[in-house]
XYZ file of C-alpha atoms in Angstrom:
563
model
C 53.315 54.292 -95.909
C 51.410 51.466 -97.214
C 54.695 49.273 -97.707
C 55.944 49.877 -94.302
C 52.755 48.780 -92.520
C 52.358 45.920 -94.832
C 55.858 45.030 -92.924
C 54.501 45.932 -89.684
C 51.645 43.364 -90.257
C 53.402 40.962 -91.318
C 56.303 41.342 -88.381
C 53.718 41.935 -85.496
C 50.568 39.658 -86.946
C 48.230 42.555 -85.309
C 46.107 42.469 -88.848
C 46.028 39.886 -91.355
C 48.954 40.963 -93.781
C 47.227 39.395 -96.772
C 43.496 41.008 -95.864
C 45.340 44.359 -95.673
C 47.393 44.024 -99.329
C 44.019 43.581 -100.536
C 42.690 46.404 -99.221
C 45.290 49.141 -99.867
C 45.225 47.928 -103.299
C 41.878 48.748 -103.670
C 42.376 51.918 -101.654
C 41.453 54.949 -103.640
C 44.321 58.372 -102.854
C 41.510 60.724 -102.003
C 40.979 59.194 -99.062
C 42.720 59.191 -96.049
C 44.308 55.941 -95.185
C 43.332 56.010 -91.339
C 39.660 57.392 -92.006
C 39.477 54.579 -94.921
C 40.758 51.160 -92.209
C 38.643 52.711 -89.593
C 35.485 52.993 -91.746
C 35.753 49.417 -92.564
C 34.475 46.528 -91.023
C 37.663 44.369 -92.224
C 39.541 44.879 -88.896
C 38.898 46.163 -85.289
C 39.540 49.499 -84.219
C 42.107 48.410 -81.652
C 43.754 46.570 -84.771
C 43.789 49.987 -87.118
C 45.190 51.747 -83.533
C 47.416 49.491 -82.929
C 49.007 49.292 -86.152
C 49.163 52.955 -86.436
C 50.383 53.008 -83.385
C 53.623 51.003 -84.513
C 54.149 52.603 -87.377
C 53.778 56.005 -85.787
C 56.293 54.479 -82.611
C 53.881 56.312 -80.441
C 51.689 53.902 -77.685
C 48.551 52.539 -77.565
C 46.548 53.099 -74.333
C 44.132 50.773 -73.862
C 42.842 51.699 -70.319
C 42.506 55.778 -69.581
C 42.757 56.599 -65.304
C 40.627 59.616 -64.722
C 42.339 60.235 -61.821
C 45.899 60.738 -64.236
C 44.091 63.641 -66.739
C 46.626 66.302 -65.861
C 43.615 69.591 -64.006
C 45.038 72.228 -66.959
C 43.799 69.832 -69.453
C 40.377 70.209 -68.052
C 40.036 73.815 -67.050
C 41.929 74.731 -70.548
C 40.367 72.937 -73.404
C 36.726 73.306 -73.513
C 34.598 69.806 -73.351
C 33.046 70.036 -76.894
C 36.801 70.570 -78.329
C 38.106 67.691 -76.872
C 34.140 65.278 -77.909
C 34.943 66.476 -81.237
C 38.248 65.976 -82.123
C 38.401 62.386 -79.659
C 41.416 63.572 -77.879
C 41.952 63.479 -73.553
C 45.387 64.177 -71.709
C 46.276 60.882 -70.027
C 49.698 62.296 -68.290
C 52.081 64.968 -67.672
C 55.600 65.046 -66.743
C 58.857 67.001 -67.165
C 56.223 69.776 -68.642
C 55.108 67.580 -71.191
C 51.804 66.564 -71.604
C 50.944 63.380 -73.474
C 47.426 63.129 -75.381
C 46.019 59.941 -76.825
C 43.499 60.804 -79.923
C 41.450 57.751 -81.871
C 42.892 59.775 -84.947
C 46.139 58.707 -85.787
C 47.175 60.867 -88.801
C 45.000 64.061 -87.422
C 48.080 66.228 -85.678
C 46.624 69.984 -86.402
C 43.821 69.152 -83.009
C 47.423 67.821 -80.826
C 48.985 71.333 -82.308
C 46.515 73.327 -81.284
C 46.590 71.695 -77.508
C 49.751 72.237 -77.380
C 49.243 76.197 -77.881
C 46.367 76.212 -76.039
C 48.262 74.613 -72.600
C 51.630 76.264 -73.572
C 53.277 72.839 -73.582
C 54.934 70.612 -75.814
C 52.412 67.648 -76.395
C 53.560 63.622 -77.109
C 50.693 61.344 -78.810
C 49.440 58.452 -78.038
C 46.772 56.358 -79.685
C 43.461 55.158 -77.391
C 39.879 53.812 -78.926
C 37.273 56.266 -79.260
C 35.037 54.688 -76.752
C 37.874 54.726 -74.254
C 38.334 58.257 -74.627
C 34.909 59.467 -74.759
C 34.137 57.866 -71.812
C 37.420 59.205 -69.963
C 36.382 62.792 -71.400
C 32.677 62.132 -69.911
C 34.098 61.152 -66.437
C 37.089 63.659 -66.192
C 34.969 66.594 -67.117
C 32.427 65.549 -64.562
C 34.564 66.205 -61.465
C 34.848 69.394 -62.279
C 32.228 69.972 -59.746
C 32.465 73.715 -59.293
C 32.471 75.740 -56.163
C 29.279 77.229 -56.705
C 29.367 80.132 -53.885
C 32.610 81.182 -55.791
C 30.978 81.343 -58.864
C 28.246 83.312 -57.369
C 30.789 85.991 -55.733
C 32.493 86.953 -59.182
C 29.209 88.128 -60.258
C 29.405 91.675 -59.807
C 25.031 92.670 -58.426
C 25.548 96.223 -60.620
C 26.057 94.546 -63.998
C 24.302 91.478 -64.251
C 21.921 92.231 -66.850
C 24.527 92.603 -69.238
C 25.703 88.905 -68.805
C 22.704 86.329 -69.493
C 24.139 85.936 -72.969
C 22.871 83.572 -75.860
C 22.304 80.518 -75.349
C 22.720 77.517 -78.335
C 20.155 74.692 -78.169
C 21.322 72.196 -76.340
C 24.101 73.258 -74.703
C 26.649 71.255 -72.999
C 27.298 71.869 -69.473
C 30.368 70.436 -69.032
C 31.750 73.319 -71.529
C 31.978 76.192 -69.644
C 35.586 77.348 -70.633
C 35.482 81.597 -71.095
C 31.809 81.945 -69.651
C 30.103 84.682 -68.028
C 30.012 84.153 -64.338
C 26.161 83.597 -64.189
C 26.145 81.221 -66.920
C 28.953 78.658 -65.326
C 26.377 79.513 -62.161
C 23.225 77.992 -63.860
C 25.518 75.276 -65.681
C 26.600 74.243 -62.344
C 23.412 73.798 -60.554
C 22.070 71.713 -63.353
C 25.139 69.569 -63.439
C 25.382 68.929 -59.692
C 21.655 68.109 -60.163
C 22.189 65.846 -62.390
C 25.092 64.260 -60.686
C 23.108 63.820 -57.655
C 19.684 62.066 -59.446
C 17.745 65.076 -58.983
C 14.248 65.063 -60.971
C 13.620 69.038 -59.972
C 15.441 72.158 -59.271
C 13.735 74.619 -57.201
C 14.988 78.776 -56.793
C 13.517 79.840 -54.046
C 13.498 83.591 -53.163
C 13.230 84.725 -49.887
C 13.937 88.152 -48.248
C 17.172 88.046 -48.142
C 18.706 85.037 -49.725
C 17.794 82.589 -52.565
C 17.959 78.810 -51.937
C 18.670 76.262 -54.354
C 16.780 72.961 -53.825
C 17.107 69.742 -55.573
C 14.168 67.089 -55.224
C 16.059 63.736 -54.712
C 13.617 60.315 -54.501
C 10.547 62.127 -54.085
C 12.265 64.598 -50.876
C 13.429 67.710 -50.912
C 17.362 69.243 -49.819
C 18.474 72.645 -49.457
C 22.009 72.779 -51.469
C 22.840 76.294 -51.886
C 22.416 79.796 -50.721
C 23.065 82.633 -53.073
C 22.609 86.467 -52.229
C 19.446 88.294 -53.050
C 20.599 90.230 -55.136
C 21.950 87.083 -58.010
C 17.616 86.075 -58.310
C 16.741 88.230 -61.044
C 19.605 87.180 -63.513
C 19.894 83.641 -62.496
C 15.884 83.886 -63.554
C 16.767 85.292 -66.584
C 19.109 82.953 -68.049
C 16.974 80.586 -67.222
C 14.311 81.746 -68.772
C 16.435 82.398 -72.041
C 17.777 79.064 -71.903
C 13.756 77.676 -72.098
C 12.771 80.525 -74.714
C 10.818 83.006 -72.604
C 10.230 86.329 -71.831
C 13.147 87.933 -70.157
C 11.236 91.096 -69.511
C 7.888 89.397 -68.206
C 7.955 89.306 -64.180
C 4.715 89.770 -62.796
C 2.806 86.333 -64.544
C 3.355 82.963 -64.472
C 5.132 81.861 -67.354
C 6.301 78.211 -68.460
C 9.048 76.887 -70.794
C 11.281 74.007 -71.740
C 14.100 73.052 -73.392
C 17.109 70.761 -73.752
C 20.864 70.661 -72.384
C 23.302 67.793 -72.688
C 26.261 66.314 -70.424
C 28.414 64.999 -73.089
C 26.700 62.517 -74.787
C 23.987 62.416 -72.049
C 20.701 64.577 -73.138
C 18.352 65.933 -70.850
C 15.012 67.928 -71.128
C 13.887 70.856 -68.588
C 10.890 71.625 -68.434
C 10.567 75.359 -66.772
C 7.902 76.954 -64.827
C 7.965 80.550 -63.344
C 5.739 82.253 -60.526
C 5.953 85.734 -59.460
C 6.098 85.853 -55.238
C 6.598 88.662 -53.256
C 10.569 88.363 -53.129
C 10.755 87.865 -56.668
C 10.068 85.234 -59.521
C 9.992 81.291 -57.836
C 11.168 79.287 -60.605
C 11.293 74.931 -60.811
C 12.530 72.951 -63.197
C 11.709 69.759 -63.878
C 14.804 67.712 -65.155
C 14.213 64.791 -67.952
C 17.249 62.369 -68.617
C 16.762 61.023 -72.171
C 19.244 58.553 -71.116
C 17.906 56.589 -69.047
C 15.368 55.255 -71.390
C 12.337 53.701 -71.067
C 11.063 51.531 -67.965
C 10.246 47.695 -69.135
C 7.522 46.380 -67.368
C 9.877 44.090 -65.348
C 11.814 47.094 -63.513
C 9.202 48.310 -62.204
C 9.164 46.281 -58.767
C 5.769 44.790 -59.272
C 4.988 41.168 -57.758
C 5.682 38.192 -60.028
C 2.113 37.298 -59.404
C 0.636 41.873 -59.793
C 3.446 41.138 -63.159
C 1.542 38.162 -64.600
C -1.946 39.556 -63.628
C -0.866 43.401 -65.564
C 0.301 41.872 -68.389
C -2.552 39.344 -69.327
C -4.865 42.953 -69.322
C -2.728 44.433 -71.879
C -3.377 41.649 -74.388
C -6.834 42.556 -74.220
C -8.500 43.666 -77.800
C -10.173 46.269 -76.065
C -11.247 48.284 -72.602
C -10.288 50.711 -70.057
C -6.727 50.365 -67.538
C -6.697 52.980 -65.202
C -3.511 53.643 -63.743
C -4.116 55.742 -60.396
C -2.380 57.643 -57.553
C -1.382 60.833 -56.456
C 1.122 63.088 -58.472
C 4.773 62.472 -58.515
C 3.661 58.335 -57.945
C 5.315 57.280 -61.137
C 2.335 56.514 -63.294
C 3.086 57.955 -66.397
C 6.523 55.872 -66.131
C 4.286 53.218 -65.812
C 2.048 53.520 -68.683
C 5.072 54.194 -70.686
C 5.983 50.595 -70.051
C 2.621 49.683 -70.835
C 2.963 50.912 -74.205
C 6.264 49.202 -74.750
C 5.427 45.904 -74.233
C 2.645 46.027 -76.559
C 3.955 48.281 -79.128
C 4.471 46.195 -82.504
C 4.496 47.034 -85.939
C 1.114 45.210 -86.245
C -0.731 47.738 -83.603
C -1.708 51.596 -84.347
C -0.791 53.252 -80.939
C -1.465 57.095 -80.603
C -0.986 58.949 -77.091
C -3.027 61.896 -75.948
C 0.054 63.626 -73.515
C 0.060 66.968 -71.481
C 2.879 67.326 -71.563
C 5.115 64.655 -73.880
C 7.752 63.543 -71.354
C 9.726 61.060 -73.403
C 9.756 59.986 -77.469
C 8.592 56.875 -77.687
C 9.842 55.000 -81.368
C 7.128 53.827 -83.708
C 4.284 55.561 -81.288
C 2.250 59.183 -82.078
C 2.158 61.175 -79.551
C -0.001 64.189 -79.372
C 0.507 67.338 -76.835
C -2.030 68.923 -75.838
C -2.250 72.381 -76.500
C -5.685 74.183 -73.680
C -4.972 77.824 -75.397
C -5.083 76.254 -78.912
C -8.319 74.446 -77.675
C -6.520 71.359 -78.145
C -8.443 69.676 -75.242
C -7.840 65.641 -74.230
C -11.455 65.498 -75.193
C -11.477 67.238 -78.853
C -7.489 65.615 -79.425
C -9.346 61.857 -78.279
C -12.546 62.762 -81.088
C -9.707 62.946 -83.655
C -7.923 60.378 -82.799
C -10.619 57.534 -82.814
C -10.749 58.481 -86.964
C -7.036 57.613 -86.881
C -7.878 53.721 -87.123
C -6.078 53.521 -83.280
C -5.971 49.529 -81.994
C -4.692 51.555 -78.453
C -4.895 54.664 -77.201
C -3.245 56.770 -74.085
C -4.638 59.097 -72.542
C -2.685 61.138 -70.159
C -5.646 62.313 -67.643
C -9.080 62.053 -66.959
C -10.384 64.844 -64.922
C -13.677 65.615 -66.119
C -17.168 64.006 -66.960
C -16.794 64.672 -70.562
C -12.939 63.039 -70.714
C -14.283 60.154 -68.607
C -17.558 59.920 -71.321
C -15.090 59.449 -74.013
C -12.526 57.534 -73.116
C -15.345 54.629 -71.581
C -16.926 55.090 -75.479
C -13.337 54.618 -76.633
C -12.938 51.594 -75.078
C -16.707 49.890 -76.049
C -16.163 51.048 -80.177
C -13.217 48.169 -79.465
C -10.005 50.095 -78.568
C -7.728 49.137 -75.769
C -7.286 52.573 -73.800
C -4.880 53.643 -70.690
C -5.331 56.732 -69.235
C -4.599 57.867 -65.199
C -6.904 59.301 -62.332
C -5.738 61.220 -59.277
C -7.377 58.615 -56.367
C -6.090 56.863 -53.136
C -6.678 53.277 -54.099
C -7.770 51.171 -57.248
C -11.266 51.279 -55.565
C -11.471 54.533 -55.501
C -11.339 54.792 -59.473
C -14.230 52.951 -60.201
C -16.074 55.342 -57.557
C -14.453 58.841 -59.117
C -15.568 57.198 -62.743
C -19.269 57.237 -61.069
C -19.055 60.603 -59.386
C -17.940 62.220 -62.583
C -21.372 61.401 -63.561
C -20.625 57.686 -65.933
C -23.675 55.346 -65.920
C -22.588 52.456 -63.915
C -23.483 49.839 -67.163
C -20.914 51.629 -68.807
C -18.165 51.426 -66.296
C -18.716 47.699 -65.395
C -18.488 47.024 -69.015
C -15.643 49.000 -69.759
C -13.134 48.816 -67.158
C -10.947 46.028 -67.042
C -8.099 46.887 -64.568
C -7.394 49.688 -62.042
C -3.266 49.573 -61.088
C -2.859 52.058 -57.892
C 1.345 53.246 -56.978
C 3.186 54.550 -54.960
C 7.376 55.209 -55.153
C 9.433 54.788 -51.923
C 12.846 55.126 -51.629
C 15.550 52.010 -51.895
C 17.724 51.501 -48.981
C 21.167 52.014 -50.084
C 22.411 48.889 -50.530
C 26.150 49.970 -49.307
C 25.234 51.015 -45.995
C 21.622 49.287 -45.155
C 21.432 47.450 -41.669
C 19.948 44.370 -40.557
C 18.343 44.787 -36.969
C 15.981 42.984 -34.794
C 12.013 43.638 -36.201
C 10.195 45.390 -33.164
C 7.016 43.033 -32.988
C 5.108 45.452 -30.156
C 6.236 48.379 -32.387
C 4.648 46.789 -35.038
C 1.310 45.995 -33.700
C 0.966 49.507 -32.372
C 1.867 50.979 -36.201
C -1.448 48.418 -36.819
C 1.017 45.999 -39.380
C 0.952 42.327 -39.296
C 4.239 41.550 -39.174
C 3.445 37.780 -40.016
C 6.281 37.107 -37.332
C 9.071 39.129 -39.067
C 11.992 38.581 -37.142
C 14.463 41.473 -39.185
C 14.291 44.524 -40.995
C 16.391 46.729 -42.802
C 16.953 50.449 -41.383
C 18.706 53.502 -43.637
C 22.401 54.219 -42.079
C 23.954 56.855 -44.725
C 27.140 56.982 -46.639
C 28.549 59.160 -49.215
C 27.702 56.805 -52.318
C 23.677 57.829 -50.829
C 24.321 61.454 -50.108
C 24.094 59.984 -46.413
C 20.577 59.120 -46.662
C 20.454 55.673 -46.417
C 18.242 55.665 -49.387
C 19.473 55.560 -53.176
C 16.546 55.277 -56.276
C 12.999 54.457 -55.418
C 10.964 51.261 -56.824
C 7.177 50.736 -57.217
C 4.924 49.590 -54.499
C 1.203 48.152 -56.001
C -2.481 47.413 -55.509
C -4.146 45.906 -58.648
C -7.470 45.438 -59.084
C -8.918 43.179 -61.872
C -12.593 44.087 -62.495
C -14.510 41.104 -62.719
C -17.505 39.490 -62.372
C -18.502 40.310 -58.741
C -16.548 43.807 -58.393
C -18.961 44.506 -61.767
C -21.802 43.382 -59.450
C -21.061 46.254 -57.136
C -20.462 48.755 -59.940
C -23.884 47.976 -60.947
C -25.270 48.792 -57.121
C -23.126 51.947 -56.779
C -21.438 50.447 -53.870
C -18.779 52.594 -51.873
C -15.332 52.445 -52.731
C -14.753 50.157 -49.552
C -17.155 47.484 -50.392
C -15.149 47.108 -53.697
C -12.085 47.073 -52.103
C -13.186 44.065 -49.917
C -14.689 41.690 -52.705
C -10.776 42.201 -54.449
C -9.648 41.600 -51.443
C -11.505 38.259 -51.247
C -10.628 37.938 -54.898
C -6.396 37.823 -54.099
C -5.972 41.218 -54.588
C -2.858 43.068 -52.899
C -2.963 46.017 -51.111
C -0.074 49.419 -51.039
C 0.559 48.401 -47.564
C 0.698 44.979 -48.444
C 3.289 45.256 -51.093
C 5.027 47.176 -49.196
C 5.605 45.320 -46.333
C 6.856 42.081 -48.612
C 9.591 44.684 -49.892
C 10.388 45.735 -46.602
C 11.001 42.333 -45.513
C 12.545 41.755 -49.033
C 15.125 44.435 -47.627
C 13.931 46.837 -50.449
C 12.832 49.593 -48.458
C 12.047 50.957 -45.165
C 9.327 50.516 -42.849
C 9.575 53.996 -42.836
C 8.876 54.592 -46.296
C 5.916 52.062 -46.573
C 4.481 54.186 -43.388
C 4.916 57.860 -45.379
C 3.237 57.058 -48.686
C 0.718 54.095 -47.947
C -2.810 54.282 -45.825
C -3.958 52.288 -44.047
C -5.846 49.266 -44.937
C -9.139 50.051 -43.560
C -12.324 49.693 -45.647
């Protein structure tokens, strides 16, 4: 073997010949001789392939059509089989399949294809990252007819099919399941296919209806008989590790699932109604990673202002809105643009949404008595240079994140208010002496998230000025707007993802003078006003002119900008 593709290299030049003398004579037996070029660094992977590929007279395939993976392929060999060996099905003709693998001298896995289709299978050698992304996408339109699923369940033996569940389970493998398990599988995956953050079951008297919350609204996707609720609950709830045979109280769970290489966390919550257990699941795409600062849609000048704040040695950034507004997203980014090896950074969560490297986090745990308050008196013996905080919610939390901040630590935390103004005022009616707040706070960031037009299908149309004065908006003689129009890429919504829209608030010297004076949330609100400040509304209209968004949107999630 070695001589013959020393004579390939040196007749087709795809390696160096003399690079590759050198290394089979160093080549110890033991070792395979594909496993041993493509562990190397010496040549390419597409070199090793391709060279294999001559000497093997099979071809290389560089590019893999999805469209071209032959359906028996995909409803015969199971996902995970075909992820762990590297192998997809690129054609099939005259009842022969051909399968390209990133292995060229591994032929048991093409064998046992073969017996698995019934068909005589050709090789063919592709790069692993070619094939592992053709696997990803080809398994993915196997979007199953869900209301078929649900009829091959038979009502009078479903207990005996929720089955075990490994952790992490793939859904795309769902070769020789049970009925109700390809059922659950399915909803998640179509959830996931369609950027849903939650899955709601929703019993009624008759029917069950599967929701899926898409950008912050709400779609009915499926209806499923009565009678399928109490063993779609209980996979469910043996996927997320609870009790099966707990109905009547409210129980919560979580627990993890992947889409090929693609992880995701659900976190499960249960509620007994009167047509049976209500059960939502909160979806969590590892994937996507972690916001930067920068993609969060915030002004260049909101950008400049945030970021200066976080270089502070010490103090108090409150991060407010309602829930569902992004703000843990947000102080997420926070904490990665000031992470560094030279800063101790420990987060008080409830719960941990997303590992962040080279950071402690900390769940709380309220039946442990693992409070924010008692995890926060820990913490400050931890040496911290920043702290997180997920909520503050009560006079004591407020108390000791404020003292947090004055013993010189930087601290983020989140309050549930309308407007940055109305932190400073919830601080004080929590019962905080005003000295403390004006010389702790140094920022107050409120959000909102509305929904991106689609940029496919968004229209450009005349900007109603009458319209606009009547809505109370100054349109600062806007002459267009965009409007939502729907296509398929946006579920025909006209929207697809959402962005940030921001009021920030930096506390200085005069906003501290009305801290000190107790004065109402609106009198704040004017002197940052007068200070440069931004309003929701504000922001929002710039990105509706920007073409961002809709005037629609702006309108559903932002008051008013009356003191």
């Amino acid at each position: 073997m070695k001589e013959k593709l020393l004579e390939i290299a040196r007749r087709t030049k795809v390696v160096d010949e003399i690079a590759l003398k050198e290394f089979l004579d160093r080549q110890v037996e033991d070792v395979r001789l594909d496993q041993a070029l493509l562990s190397k660094s010496l040549f390419s992977e597409e070199q090793v392939l391709k060279l294999f590929a001559a000497y093997l007279d099979v071809p290389f395939v560089e590019q893999i059509k999805v469209d071209a993976v032959p359906e028996d392929f995909i409803a015969k060999i199971p996902a995970s089989y075909a992820q762990h060996h590297s192998l997809i099905a690129t054609t099939a003709e005259n009842g022969c399949i051909t399968v390209a693998t990133s292995q060229p001298l591994s032929m048991y896995p093409l064998d046992n294809v073969g017996k698995m289709l019934g068909r005589a299978v050709k090789p063919a050698l592709a790069c692993r990252a070619a094939i592992t992304d053709a696997i990803n996408a080809a398994y993915e339109q196997r979007v199953a007819v869900l209301e078929e699923v649900a009829e091959e369940m038979d009502a009078q033996n479903l207990e005996g099919l929720i089955g075990d569940v490994a952790s992490s389970e793939d859904l795309l493998d769902v070769v020789n399941r049970p009925p109700v398990i390809r059922l659950v599988n399915d909803i998640l995956f179509r959830a996931l296919q369609l950027r849903a953050s939650d899955v709601h079951v929703h019993p009624f008297e008759e029917k069950v209806v599967v929701r899926y919350r898409i950008d912050g609204l709400l779609y009915d996707m499926l209806s499923l008989d009565q009678r399928v609720l109490p063993v779609v609950v209980s996979r469910i709830k043996v996927m997320a590790g609870m009790d099966i045979a707990e109905r009547r109280m409210p129980q919560d769970g979580r627990c993890s699932v992947r889409i090929g290489p693609r992880e995701v966390d659900l976190r499960v919550s249960t509620v007994p109604t009167a047509y049976g257990e209500r059960t939502v699941l909160r979806l969590l795409d590892k994937s996507t990673g972690i916001y930067t600062l920068n993609d969060l849609g915030m002004s260049d000048l909101d950008l400049k202002r945030v970021d200066s704040q976080l270089h502070r040695p010490h103090g108090v950034f409150f991060v407010t809105g309602p829930t569902g507004s992004g703000k843990t997203t947000t102080l997420y980014a926070f904490l990665k643009r000031i992470n560094s090896a030279e800063k101790n950074v420990i987060t008080i969560e409830d719960p941990i949404e997303y590992q962040l490297e080279g950071i402690s986090q900390i769940q709380v745990a309220h039946r442990k008595g693992m409070t924010f308050v008692t995890a926060l008196r820990h913490v400050l013996r931890q040496d911290p240079d920043v702290i997180m905080v997920g909520e503050v919610r009560d006079n004591e939390t407020a108390r000791m994140v404020i003292q947090s901040s004055l013993t010189g630590h930087l601290v983020f935390s989140t309050v549930h208010t309308n407007d940055a103004a109305g932190a400073i005022t919830r601080m004080l009616d929590l019962g905080v002496e005003p000295y403390l707040v004006a010389s702790s706070v140094i920022g107050v960031l409120a959000q909102r998230l509305v929904r991106r037009l689609c940029p496919e299908c968004k229209e450009c149309v005349p900007a109603d000025s009458a319209k606009l004065q009547e809505m109370d908006i100054q349109h600062r003689g806007m002459e267009t707007i965009y409007i939502p129009k729907g296509c398929d890429k946006c579920f025909n919504t006209g929207y697809r993802g959402r962005t940030g829209i921001y009021e920030f608030m930096v506390v200085d010297d005069r906003v501290r003078q009305c801290i000190y004076q107790r004065e109402t949330a609106g009198a704040i609100k004017k002197v940052a006003l007068e200070a440069g400040m931004t309003t929701l509304r504000m922001d929002g209209m710039i990105k509706v002119e920007q073409g961002q968004t809709s005037l629609e949107e702006v309108l559903r999630v932002a008051q008013t900008d009356e003191n």
